[in-house]
Short mmCIF file of C-alpha atoms and ligand atoms in Angstrom, two decimals:
data_model
loop_
_atom_site.label_atom_id
_atom_site.label_comp_id
_atom_site.label_asym_id
_atom_site.label_seq_id
_atom_site.Cartn_x
_atom_site.Cartn_y
_atom_site.Cartn_z
CA MET W 1 192.88 196.50 26.72
CA THR W 2 192.59 193.01 25.28
CA GLY W 3 193.36 191.71 28.76
CA PHE W 4 190.42 193.66 30.12
CA LEU W 5 188.13 192.41 27.37
CA GLN W 6 189.27 188.86 27.96
CA ARG W 7 188.54 189.10 31.65
CA LEU W 8 185.17 190.71 30.98
CA GLY W 9 184.31 187.89 28.59
CA ALA W 10 185.48 185.22 30.99
CA THR W 11 183.51 186.73 33.86
CA THR W 12 180.37 187.03 31.76
CA LEU W 13 180.68 183.43 30.63
CA GLY W 14 181.31 182.31 34.20
CA VAL W 15 178.29 184.14 35.56
CA THR W 16 176.02 182.94 32.74
CA GLU W 17 177.17 179.37 33.26
CA ARG W 18 176.48 179.57 36.98
CA ILE W 19 173.02 180.99 36.46
CA GLY W 20 172.31 178.17 34.03
CA ARG W 21 173.54 175.65 36.53
CA ALA W 22 171.40 177.17 39.27
CA HIS W 23 168.30 176.74 37.11
CA LEU W 24 169.06 173.13 36.21
CA PHE W 25 169.69 172.52 39.89
CA LEU W 26 166.27 174.00 40.73
CA LEU W 27 164.58 171.74 38.17
CA HIS W 28 166.21 168.66 39.67
CA VAL W 29 165.21 169.71 43.18
CA LEU W 30 161.62 170.47 42.17
CA ALA W 31 161.41 166.98 40.68
CA GLY W 32 161.91 165.74 44.23
CA PHE W 33 158.86 167.59 45.63
CA PRO W 34 156.26 164.87 44.91
CA GLY W 35 158.42 162.37 46.78
CA LEU W 36 158.23 164.54 49.89
CA LEU W 37 154.47 164.13 50.32
CA PRO W 38 154.59 160.69 51.97
CA ARG W 39 157.45 161.81 54.22
CA PHE W 40 156.33 165.26 55.21
CA GLY W 41 158.21 164.89 58.47
CA LEU W 42 161.41 165.80 56.63
CA VAL W 43 159.84 169.10 55.58
CA MET W 44 158.43 169.77 59.06
CA LYS W 45 161.91 169.44 60.47
CA GLN W 46 163.15 172.10 58.06
CA ILE W 47 160.21 174.41 58.76
CA TYR W 48 161.25 174.15 62.39
CA ALA W 49 164.94 174.72 61.65
CA SER W 50 164.53 177.73 59.39
CA GLY W 51 161.13 179.02 60.52
CA VAL W 52 160.63 178.47 64.22
CA LEU W 53 164.24 179.24 65.07
CA SER W 54 163.96 182.57 63.20
CA LEU W 55 160.83 183.57 65.15
CA LEU W 56 162.52 185.63 67.84
CA ILE W 57 164.51 187.88 65.53
CA ILE W 58 161.48 188.28 63.25
CA ALA W 59 159.14 189.20 66.10
CA VAL W 60 161.51 191.65 67.77
CA SER W 61 162.32 193.37 64.46
CA GLY W 62 158.65 193.52 63.56
CA LEU W 63 157.84 195.16 66.87
CA PHE W 64 160.39 197.92 66.42
CA VAL W 65 159.60 198.52 62.77
CA GLY W 66 155.90 198.90 63.63
CA MET W 67 156.69 201.32 66.45
CA VAL W 68 158.91 203.46 64.22
CA LEU W 69 156.28 203.48 61.47
CA ALA W 70 153.69 204.79 63.92
CA LEU W 71 156.00 207.54 65.17
CA GLN W 72 156.99 208.68 61.68
CA GLY W 73 153.46 208.43 60.35
CA TYR W 74 152.08 210.44 63.25
CA ASN W 75 154.52 213.31 62.63
CA THR W 76 153.37 213.56 59.03
CA LEU W 77 149.66 213.00 59.59
CA VAL W 78 149.32 215.36 62.53
CA ASP W 79 149.89 218.37 60.24
CA PHE W 80 146.83 217.36 58.23
CA GLY W 81 144.78 216.46 61.24
CA ALA W 82 144.52 212.91 59.93
CA THR W 83 146.01 210.94 62.79
CA GLU W 84 143.05 208.52 62.83
CA SER W 85 144.48 207.13 59.58
CA LEU W 86 147.62 206.04 61.41
CA GLY W 87 146.30 202.48 61.62
CA VAL W 88 145.98 202.34 57.85
CA VAL W 89 149.43 203.77 57.24
CA VAL W 90 151.09 201.32 59.61
CA SER W 91 149.23 198.24 58.45
CA LEU W 92 149.48 198.92 54.70
CA SER W 93 153.20 199.65 54.91
CA LEU W 94 153.72 196.42 56.81
CA VAL W 95 151.45 194.09 54.90
CA ARG W 96 152.31 195.29 51.42
CA GLU W 97 155.96 196.13 51.77
CA LEU W 98 157.95 195.94 54.95
CA GLY W 99 156.62 192.65 56.25
CA PRO W 100 157.61 190.58 53.21
CA VAL W 101 160.81 192.51 52.47
CA VAL W 102 162.33 192.95 55.92
CA ALA W 103 161.33 189.45 57.00
CA ALA W 104 162.98 188.08 53.84
CA LEU W 105 166.17 190.04 54.50
CA LEU W 106 166.29 188.75 58.08
CA PHE W 107 165.48 185.26 56.84
CA ALA W 108 168.41 185.43 54.39
CA GLY W 109 170.77 186.39 57.19
CA ARG W 110 169.44 184.02 59.83
CA ALA W 111 168.26 180.91 57.99
CA GLY W 112 169.81 181.28 54.52
CA SER W 113 173.36 181.50 55.78
CA ALA W 114 172.78 178.51 58.05
CA LEU W 115 171.43 176.44 55.15
CA THR W 116 174.42 177.26 52.95
CA ALA W 117 176.90 176.41 55.69
CA GLU W 118 175.11 173.17 56.54
CA ILE W 119 174.93 171.88 52.97
CA GLY W 120 178.44 173.12 52.17
CA LEU W 121 179.86 171.25 55.15
CA MET W 122 177.91 168.13 54.21
CA LYS W 123 179.59 168.34 50.85
CA ALA W 124 183.04 168.99 52.32
CA THR W 125 182.76 165.98 54.64
CA GLU W 126 181.60 163.75 51.75
CA GLN W 127 178.18 163.16 53.29
CA LEU W 128 176.50 164.06 50.00
CA SER W 129 178.85 161.72 48.15
CA ALA W 130 178.10 158.95 50.63
CA MET W 131 174.37 159.42 50.06
CA GLU W 132 174.86 159.15 46.30
CA MET W 133 176.72 155.90 46.81
CA MET W 134 173.85 154.67 48.98
CA ALA W 135 171.63 155.33 45.97
CA VAL W 136 169.92 158.24 47.71
CA ASN W 137 169.73 161.42 45.66
CA PRO W 138 170.89 164.27 47.92
CA LEU W 139 168.97 166.75 45.78
CA HIS W 140 165.76 164.99 46.79
CA ARG W 141 166.67 163.88 50.30
CA VAL W 142 168.64 166.91 51.54
CA VAL W 143 167.89 169.89 49.31
CA ALA W 144 164.21 169.46 48.40
CA PRO W 145 162.86 169.44 52.00
CA ARG W 146 164.91 172.52 52.80
CA LEU W 147 163.63 174.41 49.76
CA LEU W 148 160.01 173.50 50.44
CA GLY W 149 160.48 174.30 54.13
CA GLY W 150 161.72 177.78 53.19
CA ILE W 151 158.82 178.40 50.80
CA ILE W 152 156.35 177.49 53.55
CA ALA W 153 158.11 179.22 56.42
CA MET W 154 158.69 182.57 54.71
CA PRO W 155 155.03 183.72 54.34
CA LEU W 156 154.32 182.62 57.91
CA LEU W 157 157.27 184.62 59.20
CA ALA W 158 156.25 187.64 57.14
CA ALA W 159 152.70 187.41 58.53
CA ILE W 160 154.03 187.25 62.07
CA PHE W 161 156.32 190.19 61.33
CA SER W 162 153.37 192.27 60.11
CA ALA W 163 151.09 191.23 62.98
CA VAL W 164 153.65 192.04 65.66
CA GLY W 165 154.48 195.26 63.81
CA ILE W 166 150.83 196.34 63.90
CA LEU W 167 150.72 195.63 67.62
CA GLY W 168 153.87 197.74 68.07
CA GLY W 169 152.30 200.51 66.00
CA HIS W 170 149.13 200.27 68.07
CA PHE W 171 151.13 200.55 71.28
CA VAL W 172 152.87 203.73 70.12
CA ALA W 173 149.83 205.30 68.44
CA VAL W 174 147.15 204.56 71.01
CA GLY W 175 149.29 204.12 74.11
CA LEU W 176 151.84 206.90 73.72
CA LEU W 177 150.47 209.39 71.19
CA GLY W 178 146.82 209.27 72.17
CA VAL W 179 145.31 208.31 68.80
CA ASP W 180 141.72 207.14 69.15
CA GLU W 181 141.67 203.37 69.46
CA GLY W 182 138.37 202.86 67.63
CA ALA W 183 139.55 204.94 64.68
CA PHE W 184 142.87 203.14 64.56
CA TRP W 185 141.25 199.73 64.12
CA SER W 186 138.14 200.64 62.13
CA GLN W 187 140.05 202.63 59.49
CA MET W 188 142.46 199.75 59.15
CA GLN W 189 139.58 197.34 58.75
CA ALA W 190 137.94 199.51 56.13
CA LYS W 191 141.01 200.25 54.04
CA VAL W 192 143.08 197.06 54.05
CA ASP W 193 141.80 194.76 51.32
CA LEU W 194 142.09 191.00 51.58
CA TYR W 195 142.98 190.40 47.94
CA GLU W 196 144.60 193.63 46.93
CA ASP W 197 146.84 193.95 49.97
CA ILE W 198 147.09 190.80 52.02
CA ALA W 199 147.09 188.23 49.23
CA ASN W 200 149.64 190.22 47.26
CA GLY W 201 151.83 190.44 50.35
CA VAL W 202 151.61 186.68 50.79
CA ILE W 203 152.51 186.09 47.14
CA LYS W 204 155.48 188.38 47.53
CA SER W 205 156.76 186.54 50.54
CA MET W 206 156.32 183.16 48.90
CA VAL W 207 158.41 184.35 45.97
CA PHE W 208 161.02 185.71 48.38
CA GLY W 209 161.00 182.44 50.31
CA LEU W 210 161.63 180.50 47.10
CA VAL W 211 164.39 182.81 45.90
CA VAL W 212 166.23 183.18 49.21
CA THR W 213 166.15 179.46 49.97
CA TRP W 214 167.04 178.57 46.39
CA ILE W 215 170.10 180.81 46.51
CA ALA W 216 171.05 179.43 49.92
CA VAL W 217 170.84 175.74 49.00
CA PHE W 218 172.47 176.28 45.60
CA GLU W 219 175.40 178.16 47.12
CA GLY W 220 175.87 175.37 49.65
CA TYR W 221 175.63 172.62 47.05
CA ASP W 222 177.95 174.45 44.68
CA ALA W 223 180.47 175.52 47.33
CA VAL W 224 184.14 174.67 47.00
CA PRO W 225 184.35 171.83 49.57
CA THR W 226 186.82 173.46 51.96
CA SER W 227 186.43 175.69 55.03
CA GLU W 228 187.27 178.73 52.97
CA GLY W 229 184.92 177.73 50.17
CA VAL W 230 182.02 177.26 52.57
CA SER W 231 182.66 180.58 54.29
CA ARG W 232 182.71 182.39 50.94
CA ALA W 233 179.53 180.66 49.86
CA THR W 234 177.81 181.73 53.08
CA THR W 235 178.72 185.35 52.49
CA ARG W 236 177.55 185.12 48.89
CA THR W 237 174.20 183.75 50.04
CA VAL W 238 173.49 186.75 52.26
CA VAL W 239 174.62 189.31 49.68
CA HIS W 240 172.94 187.76 46.64
CA ALA W 241 169.74 186.84 48.46
CA SER W 242 169.35 190.36 49.89
CA LEU W 243 169.92 191.97 46.51
CA ALA W 244 167.55 189.53 44.86
CA VAL W 245 164.83 190.33 47.42
CA LEU W 246 165.14 194.07 46.95
CA GLY W 247 165.27 193.83 43.16
CA LEU W 248 162.36 191.44 42.93
CA ASP W 249 160.36 193.56 45.33
CA PHE W 250 160.47 196.42 42.87
CA VAL W 251 159.37 194.19 40.00
CA LEU W 252 156.57 192.57 41.99
CA THR W 253 155.35 195.88 43.38
CA ALA W 254 155.25 197.36 39.89
CA LEU W 255 153.25 194.38 38.65
CA MET W 256 150.82 194.29 41.58
CA PHE W 257 150.19 197.90 42.46
CA GLY W 258 151.52 199.72 39.40
CA ASP W 259 148.18 200.42 37.71
CA GLU W 260 146.37 202.09 40.58
CA MET U 1 183.66 143.71 37.78
CA ARG U 2 185.81 144.30 34.73
CA ILE U 3 188.04 147.25 34.06
CA ARG U 4 189.50 147.68 30.59
CA GLY U 5 191.98 150.25 29.35
CA LEU U 6 190.92 152.71 32.03
CA ARG U 7 192.34 156.18 31.62
CA TYR U 8 191.57 159.03 33.96
CA ALA U 9 193.24 162.40 34.39
CA ARG U 10 192.62 165.31 36.71
CA GLY U 11 193.66 168.29 34.64
CA GLU U 12 197.28 167.72 33.72
CA GLN U 13 197.79 164.93 36.21
CA VAL U 14 197.23 161.50 34.67
CA ILE U 15 196.04 159.25 37.46
CA PHE U 16 195.33 156.07 35.48
CA ASP U 17 196.94 155.33 32.18
CA GLY U 18 195.41 152.18 30.77
CA ILE U 19 194.54 149.86 33.62
CA ASP U 20 193.01 146.39 33.21
CA MET U 21 191.56 144.56 36.18
CA ASP U 22 189.19 141.69 36.78
CA ILE U 23 187.44 141.51 40.11
CA PRO U 24 185.74 138.14 40.40
CA ARG U 25 182.37 137.59 42.05
CA GLY U 26 182.38 136.29 45.61
CA ARG U 27 186.06 136.94 46.17
CA LEU U 28 188.06 139.42 48.14
CA THR U 29 190.31 141.45 45.88
CA ALA U 30 192.83 143.82 47.40
CA ILE U 31 194.12 146.88 45.61
CA MET U 32 197.30 148.23 47.08
CA GLY U 33 199.54 151.09 46.23
CA PRO U 34 201.28 154.08 47.75
CA SER U 35 199.04 156.89 48.96
CA GLY U 36 198.13 159.37 46.28
CA THR U 37 198.21 156.80 43.46
CA GLY U 38 194.47 157.00 42.99
CA LYS U 39 192.99 154.13 44.96
CA THR U 40 190.10 156.24 46.20
CA THR U 41 189.69 157.62 42.68
CA LEU U 42 189.43 154.07 41.36
CA LEU U 43 186.61 153.26 43.78
CA ARG U 44 184.77 156.41 42.69
CA LEU U 45 185.13 155.33 39.07
CA ILE U 46 183.67 151.94 39.97
CA GLY U 47 180.80 153.58 41.84
CA GLY U 48 180.05 155.83 38.88
CA GLN U 49 180.79 159.09 40.71
CA LEU U 50 183.56 159.86 38.23
CA ARG U 51 183.64 159.14 34.52
CA PRO U 52 186.73 157.69 32.86
CA ASP U 53 188.37 159.62 30.03
CA ALA U 54 188.80 156.38 28.13
CA GLY U 55 188.26 152.69 28.67
CA SER U 56 185.43 151.10 30.58
CA VAL U 57 184.37 150.02 34.02
CA GLU U 58 181.84 147.20 33.99
CA VAL U 59 180.01 146.23 37.14
CA ALA U 60 177.74 143.19 37.00
CA GLY U 61 177.87 143.32 33.21
CA GLN U 62 176.90 146.99 32.93
CA ASN U 63 179.15 149.80 31.78
CA VAL U 64 178.91 152.18 34.71
CA ALA U 65 179.71 155.37 32.81
CA ARG U 66 176.96 154.66 30.27
CA LEU U 67 174.16 154.09 32.78
CA ARG U 68 171.38 156.61 33.10
CA SER U 69 170.85 157.86 36.60
CA LYS U 70 167.91 155.55 37.40
CA ALA U 71 169.87 152.45 36.41
CA LEU U 72 172.97 153.73 38.18
CA TYR U 73 171.00 154.18 41.40
CA ARG U 74 169.60 150.67 41.06
CA LEU U 75 173.12 149.34 40.64
CA ARG U 76 174.34 151.27 43.66
CA GLN U 77 171.68 149.65 45.83
CA ARG U 78 173.53 146.41 45.21
CA MET U 79 176.79 148.04 46.17
CA GLY U 80 178.06 149.18 49.54
CA MET U 81 180.87 151.64 49.97
CA LEU U 82 182.94 152.42 53.00
CA PHE U 83 184.41 155.89 52.65
CA GLN U 84 187.95 156.56 53.74
CA ASN U 85 186.87 158.98 56.46
CA GLY U 86 183.55 157.31 57.21
CA ALA U 87 181.38 160.12 55.83
CA LEU U 88 178.70 159.51 58.45
CA LEU U 89 175.69 161.82 58.38
CA THR U 90 176.52 164.17 61.23
CA ASP U 91 172.95 165.09 62.15
CA LEU U 92 171.96 161.46 62.76
CA SER U 93 172.96 159.16 65.61
CA VAL U 94 175.03 156.02 65.05
CA PHE U 95 171.84 153.94 65.06
CA GLU U 96 170.09 156.19 62.54
CA ASN U 97 173.15 156.25 60.32
CA VAL U 98 173.11 152.48 59.98
CA ALA U 99 169.32 152.51 59.62
CA PHE U 100 169.51 155.19 56.91
CA PRO U 101 169.82 152.89 53.85
CA LEU U 102 167.15 150.57 55.29
CA ARG U 103 164.71 153.43 55.79
CA GLU U 104 165.43 154.87 52.34
CA HIS U 105 165.18 151.66 50.35
CA THR U 106 162.91 149.28 52.25
CA ARG U 107 159.53 149.38 53.94
CA LEU U 108 160.53 147.15 56.79
CA PRO U 109 158.68 147.50 60.10
CA GLU U 110 160.48 149.43 62.82
CA ARG U 111 161.06 146.27 64.88
CA MET U 112 162.93 144.61 62.03
CA ILE U 113 165.01 147.68 61.28
CA ARG U 114 166.02 147.76 64.92
CA ASP U 115 167.11 144.13 64.86
CA LEU U 116 169.04 144.51 61.61
CA VAL U 117 170.82 147.64 62.79
CA LEU U 118 171.79 146.08 66.10
CA MET U 119 173.11 143.00 64.30
CA LYS U 120 175.30 145.08 62.01
CA LEU U 121 176.52 147.23 64.88
CA HIS U 122 177.25 144.13 66.93
CA ALA U 123 179.38 142.76 64.11
CA VAL U 124 181.66 145.80 64.30
CA GLY U 125 181.61 145.85 68.11
CA LEU U 126 179.67 149.09 68.49
CA ARG U 127 176.20 147.94 69.55
CA GLY U 128 176.69 149.90 72.79
CA ALA U 129 177.51 153.08 70.90
CA ARG U 130 174.17 153.25 69.11
CA ASP U 131 173.04 156.48 70.76
CA LEU U 132 176.25 158.42 70.23
CA MET U 133 176.47 161.13 67.59
CA PRO U 134 179.19 160.87 64.93
CA ALA U 135 181.06 163.81 66.46
CA GLN U 136 181.53 161.74 69.63
CA LEU U 137 183.32 158.90 67.82
CA SER U 138 187.02 158.45 67.19
CA GLY U 139 188.19 158.08 63.59
CA GLY U 140 188.48 154.32 63.91
CA MET U 141 185.03 153.97 65.47
CA ALA U 142 183.46 156.17 62.81
CA ARG U 143 184.98 153.94 60.14
CA ARG U 144 183.49 150.86 61.82
CA VAL U 145 180.05 152.47 61.95
CA ALA U 146 180.44 153.32 58.28
CA LEU U 147 181.28 149.67 57.66
CA ALA U 148 178.11 148.60 59.43
CA ARG U 149 176.19 151.06 57.27
CA ALA U 150 177.85 149.84 54.08
CA ILE U 151 176.60 146.30 54.72
CA ALA U 152 173.20 147.31 56.11
CA LEU U 153 171.33 146.40 52.94
CA ASP U 154 173.25 143.12 52.51
CA PRO U 155 174.79 144.25 49.21
CA GLU U 156 176.35 141.94 46.66
CA MET U 157 179.48 144.06 46.38
CA VAL U 158 181.28 146.19 48.90
CA LEU U 159 184.08 148.65 48.29
CA PHE U 160 186.23 149.22 51.36
CA ASP U 161 188.43 152.32 51.29
CA GLU U 162 191.17 151.84 53.87
CA PRO U 163 189.05 150.29 56.62
CA PHE U 164 192.11 149.49 58.74
CA THR U 165 193.39 153.01 59.17
CA GLY U 166 193.23 154.25 62.74
CA GLN U 167 192.24 150.93 64.31
CA ASP U 168 193.85 149.63 67.48
CA PRO U 169 195.39 146.15 67.24
CA ILE U 170 192.31 144.43 68.67
CA SER U 171 189.72 146.06 66.40
CA LEU U 172 192.14 145.59 63.55
CA GLY U 173 192.22 141.85 64.08
CA VAL U 174 188.44 141.70 64.38
CA LEU U 175 187.93 143.79 61.25
CA VAL U 176 190.36 141.77 59.19
CA SER U 177 188.57 138.53 59.99
CA LEU U 178 185.17 140.23 59.64
CA LEU U 179 185.95 141.19 56.04
CA ARG U 180 186.99 137.63 55.29
CA ARG U 181 183.91 136.16 57.00
CA LEU U 182 181.53 138.58 55.25
CA THR U 183 183.00 137.66 51.90
CA ASP U 184 182.70 133.94 52.56
CA ALA U 185 179.39 133.83 54.41
CA LEU U 186 177.44 136.22 52.18
CA GLY U 187 179.27 135.44 48.95
CA LEU U 188 180.19 139.10 48.84
CA THR U 189 182.33 140.57 46.09
CA SER U 190 184.75 142.66 48.10
CA VAL U 191 187.21 145.24 46.92
CA LEU U 192 189.64 146.20 49.63
CA VAL U 193 191.75 149.29 49.13
CA SER U 194 194.54 149.49 51.60
CA HIS U 195 198.21 150.04 52.11
CA ASP U 196 198.36 147.84 55.18
CA VAL U 197 200.40 145.21 53.45
CA GLN U 198 200.38 142.33 55.91
CA GLU U 199 196.66 142.58 56.76
CA SER U 200 195.66 142.80 53.13
CA LEU U 201 197.85 139.93 52.03
CA SER U 202 196.59 137.76 54.87
CA ILE U 203 192.94 137.87 53.75
CA ALA U 204 192.90 138.70 50.04
CA ASP U 205 192.24 136.12 47.37
CA TYR U 206 193.90 138.21 44.73
CA VAL U 207 195.98 141.37 44.82
CA TYR U 208 196.60 144.22 42.44
CA VAL U 209 199.41 146.63 43.14
CA ILE U 210 199.08 149.94 41.34
CA SER U 211 201.49 152.80 41.05
CA GLU U 212 201.88 155.80 38.78
CA GLY U 213 198.85 154.96 36.72
CA GLN U 214 199.80 151.35 36.01
CA VAL U 215 199.17 147.94 37.48
CA VAL U 216 202.70 147.04 38.50
CA GLU U 217 201.96 143.59 39.90
CA ARG U 218 199.07 141.21 40.18
CA GLY U 219 198.62 137.78 41.65
CA THR U 220 197.71 135.77 44.68
CA PRO U 221 199.25 136.89 47.96
CA ALA U 222 201.62 133.92 47.87
CA SER U 223 202.86 134.69 44.38
CA LEU U 224 203.26 138.33 45.33
CA ARG U 225 205.48 137.47 48.25
CA GLN U 226 207.64 135.51 45.82
CA SER U 227 207.76 138.34 43.33
CA THR U 228 211.20 139.25 42.14
CA SER U 229 210.20 142.78 41.18
CA PRO U 230 212.32 145.15 43.27
CA TRP U 231 209.39 147.54 43.25
CA VAL U 232 207.04 145.05 44.88
CA GLN U 233 209.62 143.90 47.36
CA GLN U 234 210.27 147.46 48.44
CA PHE U 235 206.57 148.14 48.84
CA LEU U 236 205.84 144.95 50.74
CA GLN U 237 208.73 145.46 53.09
CA GLY U 238 208.27 149.17 53.47
CA GLN U 239 211.83 150.19 52.68
CA SER U 240 212.36 153.85 51.96
CA ASP U 241 215.15 153.14 49.53
CA GLY U 242 214.41 151.57 46.17
CA PRO U 243 212.63 152.20 42.91
CA VAL U 244 209.54 153.67 44.55
CA PRO U 245 209.98 157.34 45.34
CA PHE U 246 208.84 158.40 48.82
CA HIS U 247 208.64 162.01 47.67
CA TYR U 248 205.90 163.62 45.65
CA PRO U 249 207.59 164.85 42.44
CA ALA U 250 209.63 167.92 43.35
CA PRO U 251 212.64 169.88 42.13
CA ASP U 252 216.05 168.95 43.46
CA TYR U 253 216.06 169.33 47.26
CA ARG U 254 219.35 171.24 47.44
CA ALA U 255 218.43 173.58 44.61
CA ASP U 256 215.03 174.15 46.20
CA LEU U 257 216.50 175.17 49.54
CA LEU U 258 219.06 177.45 47.93
CA ALA U 259 216.52 179.08 45.62
CA GLU U 260 215.54 182.66 46.36
CA GLY U 261 212.18 182.95 48.06
CA SER U 262 209.79 184.69 45.74
N1 LIG X 301 189.31 166.64 44.31
C1 LIG X 301 190.54 166.53 43.79
N2 LIG X 301 191.01 167.51 43.00
C2 LIG X 301 192.22 167.42 42.44
N3 LIG X 301 193.06 166.39 42.61
C3 LIG X 301 192.65 165.38 43.40
C4 LIG X 301 191.37 165.39 44.04
N4 LIG X 301 191.23 164.25 44.73
C5 LIG X 301 192.37 163.57 44.55
N5 LIG X 301 193.23 164.25 43.76
C6 LIG X 301 194.55 163.79 43.31
O1 LIG X 301 194.38 162.52 42.76
C7 LIG X 301 195.42 161.67 43.17
C8 LIG X 301 194.84 160.37 43.69
O2 LIG X 301 194.11 160.62 44.87
P1 LIG X 301 193.43 159.45 45.70
O3 LIG X 301 192.62 158.63 44.76
O4 LIG X 301 192.72 160.06 46.84
O5 LIG X 301 194.69 158.62 46.20
P2 LIG X 301 194.76 157.42 47.25
O6 LIG X 301 193.38 157.09 47.68
O7 LIG X 301 195.43 156.32 46.49
O8 LIG X 301 195.62 157.87 48.36
C9 LIG X 301 196.25 162.40 44.20
O9 LIG X 301 197.50 162.68 43.63
C10 LIG X 301 195.51 163.66 44.48
O10 LIG X 301 196.42 164.73 44.52
MG1 LIG X 302 192.51 157.22 49.40
#
């Protein structure tokens, strides 16, 4: 029994300590953001690495998710004779919810794991140490551009996810199920609100971009500098980032849409 | 550089137990010792990446462990370090690796950076390898690129961690004389960590031999060769038999082999 309590205490302390360290780490990295302005090329490179290279998986997933949404929505709406609202159903689901969330989950798997592995290996091969000895702070030179790149790339990816998803939904609804094209678009236009829906979706995905990339770079920076340590850190990134996205999504949704 | 009463332990393992050293300006000081005695650790203590448990490391009159990070970074700009395995940045080419400190710390025009980088690469014989990526280099070549990078900013002090490892006889000869020439021509304060006895003795002005947390011998290369300490003689001549154990501390060999596997 005491053994169990001891282990519980040790684990709690360990976790608390790590969370504290992650926050200090974030503060140090954020302090490097102003220095990135004159050398925005560093950030562009990271937007390319984590954003552009994730485009394919984001677009393909978006397409299928949109098509499935249209099929499912049609089956429900057809009983009420409300199939013209299909455009609204598809676009609201995507813009408010599935775009930010699914894109963030894919981003964690595709770009987050790559970031952790890259930084972890840089640590294991003493590249970060070498930078410190060259009087270059790796938190500013290596980590900060990656974090900012993630925060910028994530909303763009989520927007692309939603846009492609709506096209997929349109293809199924209008092309396959015979929903009226004019109704599909005009209802969407009338019901989707720029601030209420789109802006909130963008805020969500910026938060997800920050959290996923933060977890990814912290796990890499904090990894045990061996092959095994890096591989464990990579797994942790995907698991923790996915859980964080889903948990935060509930909190954000409650805050944004809870009082309707 | 001045080291006084330095003590450093990793967990239970005491790596330094009260070391005093003076590393004079503009000279080449060699630190020798068996592998695993903490030579790399010593360089990290000098560079401020590790903090001593007791005692002090002073570089250019400043206590490294006491410096705040701004001041420490300023000090490091005056210091070059060659890592044991090179530690090149793997996503940059050889050229960009050597240019890295120049781009980070100076606002030199591109033309000038190019000239400086090519000069440093030429000095280590790798001007033609400028477009290769670090993964395409052998261990010895990577170490030479790292050397070029360590001197890119024309530092006042350079710490060399085993630069001779993995070099063929020709590059070895060139490197040995390069270290000497750099020290003399630029007035560099060089710290050379190595266990290549003959090479180190041939160029060093002063030598420290460390083992088991202590400085066991110090002096000019000539006085070291004359040393009567059996320890030093064994180390210099590379005999396996003598006061220096070849084995990492371990239980009795026979008992170990006969012990039941657990
Ligand atoms: N990261 C580390 N964690 C634990 N022990 C270490 C670590 N790095 C080095 N050591 C130990 O410190 C001692 C000195 O290592 P090092 O300075 O690399 O020796 P040298 O460069 O003289 O060969 C070794 O016994 C090694 O086992
Ligand atoms: Mg070493």
